[in-house]
C-alpha positions as a printed Julia matrix, in Angstrom:
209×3 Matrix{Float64}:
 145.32  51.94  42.87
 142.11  51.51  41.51
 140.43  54.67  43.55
 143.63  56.46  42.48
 143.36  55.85  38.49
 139.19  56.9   38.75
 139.82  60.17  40.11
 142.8   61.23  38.04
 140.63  59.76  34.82
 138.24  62.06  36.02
 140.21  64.49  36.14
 142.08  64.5   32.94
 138.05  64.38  31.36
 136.88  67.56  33.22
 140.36  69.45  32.29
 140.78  68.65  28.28
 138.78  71.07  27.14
 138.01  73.24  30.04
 140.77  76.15  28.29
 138.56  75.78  24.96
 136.54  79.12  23.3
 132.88  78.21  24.03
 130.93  79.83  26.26
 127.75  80.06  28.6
 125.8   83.11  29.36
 126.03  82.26  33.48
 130.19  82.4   32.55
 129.6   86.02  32.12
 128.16  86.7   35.49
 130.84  85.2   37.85
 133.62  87.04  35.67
 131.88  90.25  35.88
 130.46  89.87  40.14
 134.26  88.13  41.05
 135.81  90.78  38.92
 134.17  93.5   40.47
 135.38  91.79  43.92
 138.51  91.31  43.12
 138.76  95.25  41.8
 137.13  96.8   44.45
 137.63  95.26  47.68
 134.01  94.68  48.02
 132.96  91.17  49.26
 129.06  92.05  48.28
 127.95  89.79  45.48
 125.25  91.49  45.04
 124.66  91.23  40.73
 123.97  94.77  40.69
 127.25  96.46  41.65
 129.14  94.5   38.67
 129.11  97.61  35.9
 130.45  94.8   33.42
 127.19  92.85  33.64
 124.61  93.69  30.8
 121.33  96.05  32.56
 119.15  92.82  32.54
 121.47  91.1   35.22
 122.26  94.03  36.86
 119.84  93.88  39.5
 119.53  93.54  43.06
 120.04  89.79  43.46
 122.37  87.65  45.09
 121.77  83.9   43.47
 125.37  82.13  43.68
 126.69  83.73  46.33
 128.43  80.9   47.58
 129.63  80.13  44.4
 131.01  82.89  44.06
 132.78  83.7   47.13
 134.59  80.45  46.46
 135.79  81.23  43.07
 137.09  84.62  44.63
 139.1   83.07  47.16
 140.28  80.34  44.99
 141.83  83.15  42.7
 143.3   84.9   45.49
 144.81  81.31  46.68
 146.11  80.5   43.11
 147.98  83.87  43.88
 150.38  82.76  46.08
 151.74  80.1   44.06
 154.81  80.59  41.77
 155.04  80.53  38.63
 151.6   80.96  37.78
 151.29  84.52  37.04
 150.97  84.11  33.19
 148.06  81.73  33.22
 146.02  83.76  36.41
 146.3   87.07  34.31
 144.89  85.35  31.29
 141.78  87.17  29.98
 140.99  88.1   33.36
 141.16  85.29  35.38
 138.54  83.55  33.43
 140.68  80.27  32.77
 141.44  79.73  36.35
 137.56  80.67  37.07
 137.12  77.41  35.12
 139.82  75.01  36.27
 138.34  75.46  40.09
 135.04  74.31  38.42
 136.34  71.33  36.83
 138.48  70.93  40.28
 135.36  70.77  41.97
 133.7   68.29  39.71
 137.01  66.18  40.13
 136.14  65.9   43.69
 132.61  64.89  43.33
 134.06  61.84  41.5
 136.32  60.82  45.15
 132.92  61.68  47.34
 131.09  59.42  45.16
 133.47  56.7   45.44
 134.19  57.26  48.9
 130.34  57.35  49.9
 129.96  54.23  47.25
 132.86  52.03  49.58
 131.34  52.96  53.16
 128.09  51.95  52.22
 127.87  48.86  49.92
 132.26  48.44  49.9
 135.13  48.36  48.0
 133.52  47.42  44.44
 130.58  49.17  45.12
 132.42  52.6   45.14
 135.29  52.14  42.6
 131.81  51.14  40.32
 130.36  53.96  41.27
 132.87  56.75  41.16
 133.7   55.23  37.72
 130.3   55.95  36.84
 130.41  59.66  38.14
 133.85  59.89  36.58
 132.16  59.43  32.97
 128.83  60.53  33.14
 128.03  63.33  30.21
 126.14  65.74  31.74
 128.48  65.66  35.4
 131.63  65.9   32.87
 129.77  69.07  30.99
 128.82  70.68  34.09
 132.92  70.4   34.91
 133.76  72.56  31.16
 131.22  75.77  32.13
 131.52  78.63  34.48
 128.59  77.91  36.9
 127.33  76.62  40.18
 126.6   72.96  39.4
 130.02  71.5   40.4
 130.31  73.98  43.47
 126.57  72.28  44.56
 127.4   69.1   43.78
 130.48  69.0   46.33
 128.52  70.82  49.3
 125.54  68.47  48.46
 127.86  65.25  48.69
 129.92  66.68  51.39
 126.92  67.0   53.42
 125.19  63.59  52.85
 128.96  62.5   53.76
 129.04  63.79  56.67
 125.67  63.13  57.97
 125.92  59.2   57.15
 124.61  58.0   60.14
 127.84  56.26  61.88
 127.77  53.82  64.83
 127.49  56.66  67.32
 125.51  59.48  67.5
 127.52  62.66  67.52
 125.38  66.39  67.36
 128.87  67.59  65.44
 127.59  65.47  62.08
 123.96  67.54  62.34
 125.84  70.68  62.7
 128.38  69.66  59.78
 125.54  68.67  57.66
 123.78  71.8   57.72
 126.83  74.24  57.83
 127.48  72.41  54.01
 123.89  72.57  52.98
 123.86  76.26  54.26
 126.64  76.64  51.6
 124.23  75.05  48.87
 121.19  76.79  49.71
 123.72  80.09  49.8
 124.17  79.18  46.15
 120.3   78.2   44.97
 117.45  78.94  47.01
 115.77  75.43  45.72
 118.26  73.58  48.09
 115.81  74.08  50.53
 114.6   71.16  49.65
 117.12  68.77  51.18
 116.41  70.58  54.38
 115.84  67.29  56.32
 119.49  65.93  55.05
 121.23  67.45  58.37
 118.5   65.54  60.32
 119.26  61.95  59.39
 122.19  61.22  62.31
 119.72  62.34  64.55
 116.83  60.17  63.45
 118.84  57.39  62.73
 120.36  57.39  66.46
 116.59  57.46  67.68
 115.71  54.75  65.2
 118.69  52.65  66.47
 117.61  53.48  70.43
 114.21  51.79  69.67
């Protein structure tokens, strides 16, 4: 029960204010590129063939790609389910825009939690997915319309599914880096965690010695 109450607390923190009138000038780019993609057909993200984006962001440039080909298809999923026509037309999309970013960050809360248990246990993850849960600046990330929670998730995803396990398996490399692929799709300074995909197969060599 405990997980259970740290995710929905989460949750309900990430989604009080997320329908609020502030703003953020990255908000403005993933309404106008998804926009654009959602009234043209066109997958391309590239900036420069949103017309709704001011002419300094209309560029050739592709930073959040990944981003936002998943707030695309979330919209297009939140389509097929009734009853929500009313809220998905509302000021173009933009609210449900937000509620997959605060979605997102809600899931960062069970990674963190689930990657706390399987490596230091049971207290060790509720502890720290309560911490996640109520951290300021992972809870503001959750109220704006931009890449951090998106990031987050592929990051976490990826360091989950590389955890070196008790057997070696190539799948957990490939898994690793199909995720951070998704990151580094988003922000180019992923590149960073490069080596993440590699750690199953150093840890298996480490173990053979």
């Amino acid at each position: 029960m405990g997980p259970v109450l740290v995710v929905l607390a989460g949750f309900l923190i990430r989604t009080a204010y997320y329908d609020k009138n502030y703003g953020h000038p990255d908000e403005t780019l993933t309404v106008e590129v998804v926009g654009h993609m959602r009234g043209s057909g066109d997958w391309d993200t590239n900036w420069a063939k949103a017309p709704g984006l001011e002419s300094a962001l209309r560029y050739d440039q592709y930073n959040f790609s990944s981003h936002l080909y998943a707030t695309y298809f979330f919209y297009r999923a939140i389509k097929w389910v009734p009853g929500l026509e009313a809220w998905r037309s509302r000021n173009n999309g933009f609210w449900v825009y937000r509620f997959f970013v605060a979605l997102l960050a809600t899931v960062v809360v069970w990674q963190t939690w689930e990657l706390g248990r399987r490596v230091a246990g049971d207290s060790a993850g509720l502890a720290a997915g309560a911490l996640v849960a109520v951290v300021p600046l992972l809870v503001q990330d959750a109220h704006y319309l931009r890449p951090e929670a998106w990031v987050t998730a592929l990051t976490m995803a990826a360091v989950m599914v590389g955890w070196p396990g008790e057997r070696y398996r190539p799948g957990r490399v490939l898994g690793a880096a199909l995720l951070l692929g998704g990151s580094l799709a988003c922000k180019f300074s992923l590149l960073a965690l490069a080596w993440l995909p590699l750690v199953p197969a150093v840890a298996a060599g480490w173990s053979g010695w």
